[in-house]
Tab-separated table of C-alpha atoms and ligand atoms in Angstrom:
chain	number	residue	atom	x	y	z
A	1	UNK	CA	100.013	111.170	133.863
A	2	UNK	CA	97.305	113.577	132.958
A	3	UNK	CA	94.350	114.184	134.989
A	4	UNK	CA	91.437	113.519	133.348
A	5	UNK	CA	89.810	116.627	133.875
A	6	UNK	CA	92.763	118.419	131.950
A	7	UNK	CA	92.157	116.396	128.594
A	8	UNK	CA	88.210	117.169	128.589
A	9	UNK	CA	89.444	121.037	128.515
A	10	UNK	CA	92.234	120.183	125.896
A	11	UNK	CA	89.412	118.389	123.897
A	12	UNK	CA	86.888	121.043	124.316
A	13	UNK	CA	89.247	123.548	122.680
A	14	UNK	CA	90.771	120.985	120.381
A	15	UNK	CA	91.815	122.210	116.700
A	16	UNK	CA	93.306	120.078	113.632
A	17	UNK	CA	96.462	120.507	114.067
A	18	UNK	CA	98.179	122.460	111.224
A	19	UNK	CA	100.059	120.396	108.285
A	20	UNK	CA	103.422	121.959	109.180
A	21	UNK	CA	103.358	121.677	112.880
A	22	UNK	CA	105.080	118.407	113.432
A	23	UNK	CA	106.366	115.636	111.458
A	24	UNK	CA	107.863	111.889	112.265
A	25	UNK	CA	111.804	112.636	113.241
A	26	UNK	CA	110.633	112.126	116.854
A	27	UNK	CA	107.165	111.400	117.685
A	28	UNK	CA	108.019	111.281	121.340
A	29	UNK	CA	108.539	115.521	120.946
A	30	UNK	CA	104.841	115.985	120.290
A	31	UNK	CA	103.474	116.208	123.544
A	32	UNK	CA	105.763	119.336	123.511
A	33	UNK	CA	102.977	121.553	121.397
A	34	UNK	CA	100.159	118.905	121.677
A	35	UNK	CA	99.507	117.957	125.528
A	36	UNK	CA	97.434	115.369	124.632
A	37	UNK	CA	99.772	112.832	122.677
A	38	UNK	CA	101.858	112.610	126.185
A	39	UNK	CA	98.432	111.878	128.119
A	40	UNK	CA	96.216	108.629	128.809
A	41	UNK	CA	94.842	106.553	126.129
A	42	UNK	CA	96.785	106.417	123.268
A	43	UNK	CA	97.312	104.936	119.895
A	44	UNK	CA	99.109	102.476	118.494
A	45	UNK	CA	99.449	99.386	120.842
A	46	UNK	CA	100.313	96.418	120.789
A	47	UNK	CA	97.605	93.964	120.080
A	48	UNK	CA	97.326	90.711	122.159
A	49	UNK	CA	93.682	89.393	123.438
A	50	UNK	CA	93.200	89.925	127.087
A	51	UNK	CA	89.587	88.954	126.777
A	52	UNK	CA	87.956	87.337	124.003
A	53	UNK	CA	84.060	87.995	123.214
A	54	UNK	CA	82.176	85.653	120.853
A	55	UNK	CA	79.839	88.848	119.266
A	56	UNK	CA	77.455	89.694	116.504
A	57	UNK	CA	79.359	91.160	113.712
A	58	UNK	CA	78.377	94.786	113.005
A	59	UNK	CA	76.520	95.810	109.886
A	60	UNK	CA	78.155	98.016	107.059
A	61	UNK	CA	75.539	99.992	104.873
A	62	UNK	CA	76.681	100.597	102.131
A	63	UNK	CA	75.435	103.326	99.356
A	64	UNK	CA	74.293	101.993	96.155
A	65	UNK	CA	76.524	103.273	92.972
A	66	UNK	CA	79.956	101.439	94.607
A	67	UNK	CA	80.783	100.042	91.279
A	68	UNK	CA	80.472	103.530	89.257
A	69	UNK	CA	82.334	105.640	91.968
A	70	UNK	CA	85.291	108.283	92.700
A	71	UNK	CA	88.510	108.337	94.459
A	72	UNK	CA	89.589	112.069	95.709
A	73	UNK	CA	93.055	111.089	96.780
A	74	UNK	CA	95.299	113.801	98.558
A	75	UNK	CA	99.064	114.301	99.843
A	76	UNK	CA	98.491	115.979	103.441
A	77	UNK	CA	102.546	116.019	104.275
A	78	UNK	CA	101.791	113.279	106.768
A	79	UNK	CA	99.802	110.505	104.754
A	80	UNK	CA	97.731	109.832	101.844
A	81	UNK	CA	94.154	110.402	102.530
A	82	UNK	CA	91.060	108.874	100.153
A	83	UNK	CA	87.817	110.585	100.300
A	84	UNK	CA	85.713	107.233	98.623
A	85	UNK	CA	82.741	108.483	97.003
A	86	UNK	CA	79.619	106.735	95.891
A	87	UNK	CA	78.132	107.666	92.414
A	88	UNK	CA	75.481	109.769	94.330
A	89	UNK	CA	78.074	111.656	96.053
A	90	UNK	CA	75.332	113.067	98.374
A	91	UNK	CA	74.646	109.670	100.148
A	92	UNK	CA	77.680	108.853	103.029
A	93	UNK	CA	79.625	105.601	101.330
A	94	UNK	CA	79.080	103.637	104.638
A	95	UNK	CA	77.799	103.616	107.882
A	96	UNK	CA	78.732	101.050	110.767
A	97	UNK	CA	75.798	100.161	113.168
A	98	UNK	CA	76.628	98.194	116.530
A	99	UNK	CA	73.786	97.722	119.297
A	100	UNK	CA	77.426	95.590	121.085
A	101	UNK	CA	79.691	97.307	123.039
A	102	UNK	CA	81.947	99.192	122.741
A	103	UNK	CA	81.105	100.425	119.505
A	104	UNK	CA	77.241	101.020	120.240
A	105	UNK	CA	75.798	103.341	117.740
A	106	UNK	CA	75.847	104.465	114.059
A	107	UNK	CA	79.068	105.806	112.702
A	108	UNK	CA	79.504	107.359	109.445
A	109	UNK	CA	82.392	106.807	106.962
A	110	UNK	CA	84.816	110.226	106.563
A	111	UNK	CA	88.028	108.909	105.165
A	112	UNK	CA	91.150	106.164	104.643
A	113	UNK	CA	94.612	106.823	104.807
A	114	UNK	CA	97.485	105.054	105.024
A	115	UNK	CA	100.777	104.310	107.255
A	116	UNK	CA	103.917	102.797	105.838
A	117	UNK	CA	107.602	101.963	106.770
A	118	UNK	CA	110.768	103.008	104.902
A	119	UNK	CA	110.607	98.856	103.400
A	120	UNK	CA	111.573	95.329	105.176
A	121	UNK	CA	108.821	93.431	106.193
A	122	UNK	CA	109.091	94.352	109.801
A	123	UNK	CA	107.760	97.724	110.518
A	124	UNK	CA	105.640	100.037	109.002
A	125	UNK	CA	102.146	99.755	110.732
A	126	UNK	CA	101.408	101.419	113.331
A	127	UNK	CA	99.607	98.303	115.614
A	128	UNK	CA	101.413	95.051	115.944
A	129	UNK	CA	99.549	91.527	116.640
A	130	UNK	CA	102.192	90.102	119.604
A	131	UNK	CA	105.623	91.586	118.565
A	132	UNK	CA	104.270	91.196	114.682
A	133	UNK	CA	104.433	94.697	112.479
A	134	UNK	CA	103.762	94.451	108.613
A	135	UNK	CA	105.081	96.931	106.209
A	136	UNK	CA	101.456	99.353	105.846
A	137	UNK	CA	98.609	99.805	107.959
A	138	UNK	CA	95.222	101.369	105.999
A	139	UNK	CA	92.598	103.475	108.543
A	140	UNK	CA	89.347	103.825	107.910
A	141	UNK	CA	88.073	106.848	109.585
A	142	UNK	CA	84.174	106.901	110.962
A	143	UNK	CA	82.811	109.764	113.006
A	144	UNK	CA	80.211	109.289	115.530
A	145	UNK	CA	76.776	110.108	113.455
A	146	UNK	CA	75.202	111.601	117.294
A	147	UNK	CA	77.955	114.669	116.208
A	148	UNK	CA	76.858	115.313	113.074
A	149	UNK	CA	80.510	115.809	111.382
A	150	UNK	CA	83.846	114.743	112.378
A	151	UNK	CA	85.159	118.290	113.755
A	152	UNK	CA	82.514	118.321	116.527
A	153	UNK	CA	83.344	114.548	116.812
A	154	UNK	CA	87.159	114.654	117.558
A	155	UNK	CA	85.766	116.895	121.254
A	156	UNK	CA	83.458	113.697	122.342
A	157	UNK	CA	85.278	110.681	124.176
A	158	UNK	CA	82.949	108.487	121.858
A	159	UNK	CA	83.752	110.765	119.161
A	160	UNK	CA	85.421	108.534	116.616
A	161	UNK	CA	85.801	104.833	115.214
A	162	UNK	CA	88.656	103.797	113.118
A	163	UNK	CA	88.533	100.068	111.216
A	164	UNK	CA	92.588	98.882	110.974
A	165	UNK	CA	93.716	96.739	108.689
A	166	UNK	CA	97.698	95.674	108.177
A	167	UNK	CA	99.117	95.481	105.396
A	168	UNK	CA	101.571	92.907	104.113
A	169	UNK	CA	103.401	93.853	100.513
A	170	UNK	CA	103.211	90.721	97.481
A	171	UNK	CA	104.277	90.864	93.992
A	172	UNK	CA	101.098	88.972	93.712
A	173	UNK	CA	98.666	89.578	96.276
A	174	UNK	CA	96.153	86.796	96.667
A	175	UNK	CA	93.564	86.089	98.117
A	176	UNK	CA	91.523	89.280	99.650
A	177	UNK	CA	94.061	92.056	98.569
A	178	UNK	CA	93.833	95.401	99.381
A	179	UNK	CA	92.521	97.203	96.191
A	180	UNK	CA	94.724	100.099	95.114
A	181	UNK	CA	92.564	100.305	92.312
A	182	UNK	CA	95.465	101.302	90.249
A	183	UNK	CA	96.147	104.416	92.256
A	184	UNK	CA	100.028	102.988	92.065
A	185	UNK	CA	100.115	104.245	88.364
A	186	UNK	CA	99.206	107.766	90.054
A	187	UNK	CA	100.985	108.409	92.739
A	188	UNK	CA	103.250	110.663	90.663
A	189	UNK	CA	100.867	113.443	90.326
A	190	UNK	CA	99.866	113.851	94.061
A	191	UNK	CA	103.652	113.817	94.828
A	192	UNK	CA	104.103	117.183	96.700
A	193	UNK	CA	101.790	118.270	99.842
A	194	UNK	CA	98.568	119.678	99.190
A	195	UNK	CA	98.400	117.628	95.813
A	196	UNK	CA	95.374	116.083	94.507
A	197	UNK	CA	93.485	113.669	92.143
A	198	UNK	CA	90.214	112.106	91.093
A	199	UNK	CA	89.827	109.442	89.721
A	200	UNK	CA	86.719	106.738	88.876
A	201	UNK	CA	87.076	103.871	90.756
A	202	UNK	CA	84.889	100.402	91.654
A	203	UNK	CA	84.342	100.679	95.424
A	204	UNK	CA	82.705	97.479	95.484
A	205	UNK	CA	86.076	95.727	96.854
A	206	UNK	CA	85.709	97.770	99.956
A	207	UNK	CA	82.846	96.301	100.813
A	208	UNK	CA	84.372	93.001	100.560
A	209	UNK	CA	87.637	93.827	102.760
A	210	UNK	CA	85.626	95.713	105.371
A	211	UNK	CA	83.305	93.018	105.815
A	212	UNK	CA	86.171	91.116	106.713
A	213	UNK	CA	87.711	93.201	108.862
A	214	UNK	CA	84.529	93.361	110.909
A	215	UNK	CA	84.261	90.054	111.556
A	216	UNK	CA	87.563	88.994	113.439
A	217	UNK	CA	89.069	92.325	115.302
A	218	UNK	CA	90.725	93.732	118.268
A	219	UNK	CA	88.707	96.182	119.693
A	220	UNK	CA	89.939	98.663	122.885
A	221	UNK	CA	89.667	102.721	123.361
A	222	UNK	CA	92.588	104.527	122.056
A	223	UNK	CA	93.462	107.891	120.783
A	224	UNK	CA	94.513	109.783	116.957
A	225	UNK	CA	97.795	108.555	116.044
A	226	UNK	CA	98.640	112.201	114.479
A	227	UNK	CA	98.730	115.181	116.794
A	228	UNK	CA	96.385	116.618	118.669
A	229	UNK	CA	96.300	112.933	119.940
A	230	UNK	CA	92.688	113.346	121.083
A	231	UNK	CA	91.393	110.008	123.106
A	232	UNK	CA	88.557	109.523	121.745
A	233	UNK	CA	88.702	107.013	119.401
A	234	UNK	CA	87.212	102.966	119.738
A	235	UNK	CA	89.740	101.191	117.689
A	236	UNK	CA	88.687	98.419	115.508
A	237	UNK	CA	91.998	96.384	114.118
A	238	UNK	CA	91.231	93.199	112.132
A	239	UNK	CA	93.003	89.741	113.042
A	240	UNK	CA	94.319	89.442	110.302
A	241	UNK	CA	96.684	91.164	107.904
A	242	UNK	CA	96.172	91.638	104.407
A	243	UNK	CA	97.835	91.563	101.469
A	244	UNK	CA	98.938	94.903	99.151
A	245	UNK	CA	100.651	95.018	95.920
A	246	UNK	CA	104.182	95.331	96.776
A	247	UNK	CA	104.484	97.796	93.874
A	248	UNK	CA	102.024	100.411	95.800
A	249	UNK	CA	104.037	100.565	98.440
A	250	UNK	CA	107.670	101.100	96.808
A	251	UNK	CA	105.913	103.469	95.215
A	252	UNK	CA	104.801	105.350	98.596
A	253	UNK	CA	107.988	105.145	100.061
A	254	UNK	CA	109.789	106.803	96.689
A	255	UNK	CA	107.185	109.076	95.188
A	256	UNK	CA	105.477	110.787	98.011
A	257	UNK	CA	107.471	113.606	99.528
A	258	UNK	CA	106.715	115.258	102.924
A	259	UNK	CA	108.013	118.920	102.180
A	260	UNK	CA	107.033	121.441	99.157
A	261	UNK	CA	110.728	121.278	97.333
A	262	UNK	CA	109.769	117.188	97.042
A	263	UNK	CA	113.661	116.562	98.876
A	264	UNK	CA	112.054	114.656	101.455
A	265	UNK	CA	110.260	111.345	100.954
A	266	UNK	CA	107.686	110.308	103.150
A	267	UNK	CA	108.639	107.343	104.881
A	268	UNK	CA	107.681	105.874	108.490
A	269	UNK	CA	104.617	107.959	108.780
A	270	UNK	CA	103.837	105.834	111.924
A	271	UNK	CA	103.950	106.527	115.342
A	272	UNK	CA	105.559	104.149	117.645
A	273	UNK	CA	103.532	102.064	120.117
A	274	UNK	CA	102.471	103.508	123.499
A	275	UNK	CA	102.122	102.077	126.586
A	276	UNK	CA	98.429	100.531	127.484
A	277	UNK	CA	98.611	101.732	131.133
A	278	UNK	CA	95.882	98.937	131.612
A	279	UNK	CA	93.696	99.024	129.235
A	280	UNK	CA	91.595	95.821	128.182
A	281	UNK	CA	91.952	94.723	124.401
A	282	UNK	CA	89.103	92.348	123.755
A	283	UNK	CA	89.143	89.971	120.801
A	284	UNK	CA	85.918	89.616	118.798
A	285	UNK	CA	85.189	86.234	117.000
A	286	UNK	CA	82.087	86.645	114.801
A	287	UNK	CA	79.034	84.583	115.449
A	288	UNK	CA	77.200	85.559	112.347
B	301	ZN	ZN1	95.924	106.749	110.780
């Protein structure tokens, strides 16, 4: 395994890793050109509570202008990434405070994205509750606010937070359902890499899921699941799945291509499960 001293100097000189430089035929080749997916820490795992901790649940602040907001949604070749907007697009969308460990401090909303399987119930998130997978898995993306941005953030060890939440596809999703917000309708347009749309959207059903997701999790200290791998990320992965139009994710599997010529769909965008190597996952049950 890698000494630790070795991944501080990979993370000091860390860089995003270009669009082109890898892609999902074999995730176990990345280490190859990115040391640090084939060093300690990393992401996905599998979920099961070592140690459970009855904790405060930690506050969301959210910006006002949620219902009268935007949706900048984006094909990067590996995912689909949402940049959520606000109606005063100056104002972060969200900020997580904690004062519990391990996610003490204030972290400030960057992103969402999603992971998805090539269809069947069975796989297609990238963390699994006990040997449990569900077909998507949406990330959340915060950056430390101590770091001012996420690229100085990726370099720190308490650099990032990402909130998990599984998906499970439903003709009729009930219940809390993931909002797509129609973005199903669009997917066409964004179907090469580098493609892009806004749209107007009512953010207000964030708030709702994410104050869920915040109240029953997994918590333990993990890594990127994309290369450069960087371990510096407190995971957050709610108990509980939830459900996603069924149509939305047909509609990722057949509409969103990985390469420029569009020959290629995207499909199993997520990485396999890595070993914990002893690592604590701690259960939090909400106490108000
Ligand atoms: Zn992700």
């Amino acid at each position: 395994m890698m000494p630790w001293w070795l991944v501080m100097i990979f993370l000091k000189y860390s860089t995003k890793a270009p669009n082109s430089s890898f892609d999902y035929s074999d995730p176990n080749t990345w280490a190859t050109s990115f040391p640090m997916c084939g060093g300690p820490m990393q992401s996905p795992v599998e979920l099961t509570a070592g140690r459970v901790a009855f904790s405060r649940t930690p506050k969301l602040r959210f910006a006002q202008g949620l219902k009268d907001g935007k949706i900048e949604a984006m094909n990067t070749g590996h995912e689909i990434k949402l940049k959520l907007m606000p109606k005063d697009r100056n104002e972060p969308l969200l900020q997580l405070i904690s004062n519990t460990k391990p996610m003490n401090g204030v972290y400030t909303f960057a992103q969402m994205h999603f992971h998805w399987g090539p269809g069947g119930q069975h796989s297609g998130s990238e963390h699994c509750v006990g040997h449990k997978y569900t077909e998507a898995e949406a990330h959340f993306v915060f950056f430390n606010s101590r770091y001012g941005g996420f690229k100085e953030a990726v370099r720190h060890f308490d650099g990032l937070l990402v909130i998990g939440v599984m998906l499970r596809g439903a003709q009729q999703p009930g219940g809390l359902a993931f909002p797509t917000l129609g973005l199903e309708n669009k997917l066409d347009t964004i179907d090469l890499p580098g493609n892009r749309l806004t749209m107007s959207a009512d953010l207000t059903y964030f708030k709702t899921l994410l104050q869920h997701a915040v109240g029953n999790f997994y918590s333990y200290h993990g890594s990127l699941t994309t290369p450069p791998c960087n371990p510096v990320v407190t995971w957050m992965v709610a108990a509980k799945p939830v459900d996603v139009s069924s149509t939305f994710l047909e509609r990722l599997r057949t509409e969103i291509f990985e390469d420029a010529d569009g020959t290629r769909p995207l499909v199993n965008n997520c990485r396999p499960t890595q070993g914990r190597s002893g690592r604590t996952i701690t259960k939090h049950i909400s106490i108000g």
